[in-house]
Amino acid sequence: MDGRPIDMAIERNDRLATNEIVLQLLAMKWNTQERPPARIYFTFQFFRIPMITTEILSIDTRDSILRRLQQDSHGEYPAGFTAKLTIDRASLSSSEELAAFLASGEVSIEVWDADSMILLGAATLPLRALCRRGAEAVQFFAECPVVNSSLPIPSKTTGTLYVRSANVGHPFSNQMDLTASHSSSFIAYSLPSIGHSSSSTTEGIVVRAKPLSASHQSNLQRFIQSQRIDMHRRYAEILNERSLASIGDWEELKKKVPGSAHHESSLKRFIFEGELEAYRKARGESKANKLLAAVFKGLTVSHSFCVSLGEVHVFEFLLTNPFPNAVNCAVLMEDAALGIVHQEDEWESWKRGIKHPKDDPRVDATIFKRALANDSSNLVYLRANESLLIPFKYDSLRVSAAAEEGTEAEVKVIFKEINSGEPLSVLDLHIKKRPYALNRALRFMADEMANFEKHIRLRDKRRVQSIRCSDPSARVALVQDRGAAQIVRITAYMGPSMSVRKLIVFLYEDAYCHRLIATWKIEVHSLTRIDLHSVQGQTSSINLPIPANLRLDASPCRLHSTSPSIRLPHPQPLQLSESARPLAVQHTATTIGSNISLLSLTSSSDSSLLNIYAVHSHIAAPHISSSYQININSRMREPVVKRMAVHNTYSIPRSFRLVSSRPDLMRPLNEIVSMGPDGVASPPLQFLPVDFTRSMVELHLFIQDAETGQEEETYALRVVYEPL
């Protein structure tokens, strides 16, 4: 990746205002998958674009290239998968927002098994190389290791994902359609516009406007205040039941008038006078309404801004007392997300963060110069003809559930005089909501109905001063290790199996959560835990509880496993019944230590996931009954067969199962060996060719009861590879 610094001035003044981001998934190569999945799909989320789930792709066994399952018009299976994401300047709050995200951001591409619906790992793609630096287009290729770190065991690299990415610059996309898909080989998405303007940044806006000038004591205003015109009251006076009844009587009267010429002329004159009076009344009402609208327009100040989840928008409002006497003013707000900044340190921190200009000399005072600085109430005391700066902040995390559904919101703040009840000013806020910009995505697996705790080390060099979470029932905190590195500690209580806890974690550069520097999305899946304690080489039966909400008469199901040590029942699919509750599988431990294996239960009709089981296996060392040394020619090109004596120490006929600890090096040709009472058999053991340089390998041959899987004996084999 290019390590050169990124000049934000070049990105800000780029004439190509539209960025076409192209992500192409080329190939997937597994490391040591004994049973690699044949079909996979990917999920990823880029910037503010919602999560994208690809179609199911197959992996070509010859060259590991990803191919689509549907043939094209030429009868071939198209290779690769392409996502085209269009982001223009109208969808950004600032011209350098996308460049800042690409400079330090990344996209996490999750790999899923399409048959078992189990997460195989995630590949992290750095985005720094997508900064164009004034060029028309850039592209790069990347080999991203796929790492599975979702389980509470050491991370494991499962494969490598080959990706090609590009950033193509275009002029403003008003006159071109960059998202029109002319082929089914890729998907396209365009980030919608947010109505970009110079006053809609999230860094903070100073709203300064006097509702009325010093000439408020005019005849017009005195008239309006004395009349106290109310729009709803005036509307009710005009269109009340009495007026409607009079109109109805007038229509009936017109029908009863005789049809003579004299009566017709009188009727016309009467109608003319009535219409003239109605016109005069409507004209008078129109004047009053216009005057009222003009006055309220002078009292109202509008302010628009964009905000995403986790952001805090801070702005100042200049409130002026136009009266020659002091007044007590109450600040009325309906939205819990909007509040007044009552701490001067918080206000000063915000001003330093946005490089606030010097104080306006026309402003007489700020709210922090009063005794109300430590007051949490929304009461303001204004001296005669005084202007007062009131800082507000809008916290998007405190938005109610009903308000979260919409993309836009309107909030009104009324500054009302306490004694007379007259409004001094009205602040009309227009809030446009947009998706959050994702910097890091993590996914974990945890036990159901238990506490989940995870420590995540920060990789960014910037120091984080505060942290918050979208879920108030989860706890997040910042801790430091001995090396002064910052660690995010997350604690949450998990629900029943198959439930997912979605946590959006926000990291801030200041202590008051004004400057958001990173957004994490953490998803934790609840699994059904099964504990297994066994001895190496021993086969144990595992009972899998069937979910209580699963209908047994539904479509057949399939079982999938991530470990070759688990032997699934045959045949599949399985038709569950009361006799099959619980479902049993066989587990044969080949290694010593603790490990976690996943099993999934899916529906064979629609491939939906029904349940996931986490088998926590704890395997102890076996009891060695005999030890042997076997010499093998290291230059062999074909498998070599050796025989070994196996004894039946029982006085009855028995059948034994032979299991190898390293089936990739040695495997019994006859898995089941039957012997009579006190009998002896010499089953053949096949040793496979090796391609490593080690001269000695220790293996174990486990002899188990063929029916129960109980361990009978364990032979330790020391295999020496040398030229013969």
PDB file of C-alpha atoms in Angstrom, residues 119 129 137 216 359 451 461 550 573 678 714:
ATOM      1  CA  LEU A 119     -18.905 -17.905   9.328  1.00  0.00           C
ATOM      2  CA  ALA A 129      -4.707   3.093  -1.855  1.00  0.00           C
ATOM      3  CA  ALA A 137      -8.529   6.691 -11.567  1.00  0.00           C
ATOM      4  CA  HIS A 216     -39.980  46.737  17.727  1.00  0.00           C
ATOM      5  CA  ASP A 359     -16.250  36.321  19.846  1.00  0.00           C
ATOM      6  CA  ASN A 451     -22.335 -12.763  29.899  1.00  0.00           C
ATOM      7  CA  LYS A 461      -2.522   6.089  16.757  1.00  0.00           C
ATOM      8  CA  LEU A 550     -38.915 -26.163  15.718  1.00  0.00           C
ATOM      9  CA  PRO A 573     -31.416 -34.887   4.965  1.00  0.00           C
ATOM     10  CA  ASP A 678      -8.395 -64.423  23.090  1.00  0.00           C
ATOM     11  CA  THR A 714      -3.591 -46.992  22.569  1.00  0.00           C
TER      12      THR A 714
END
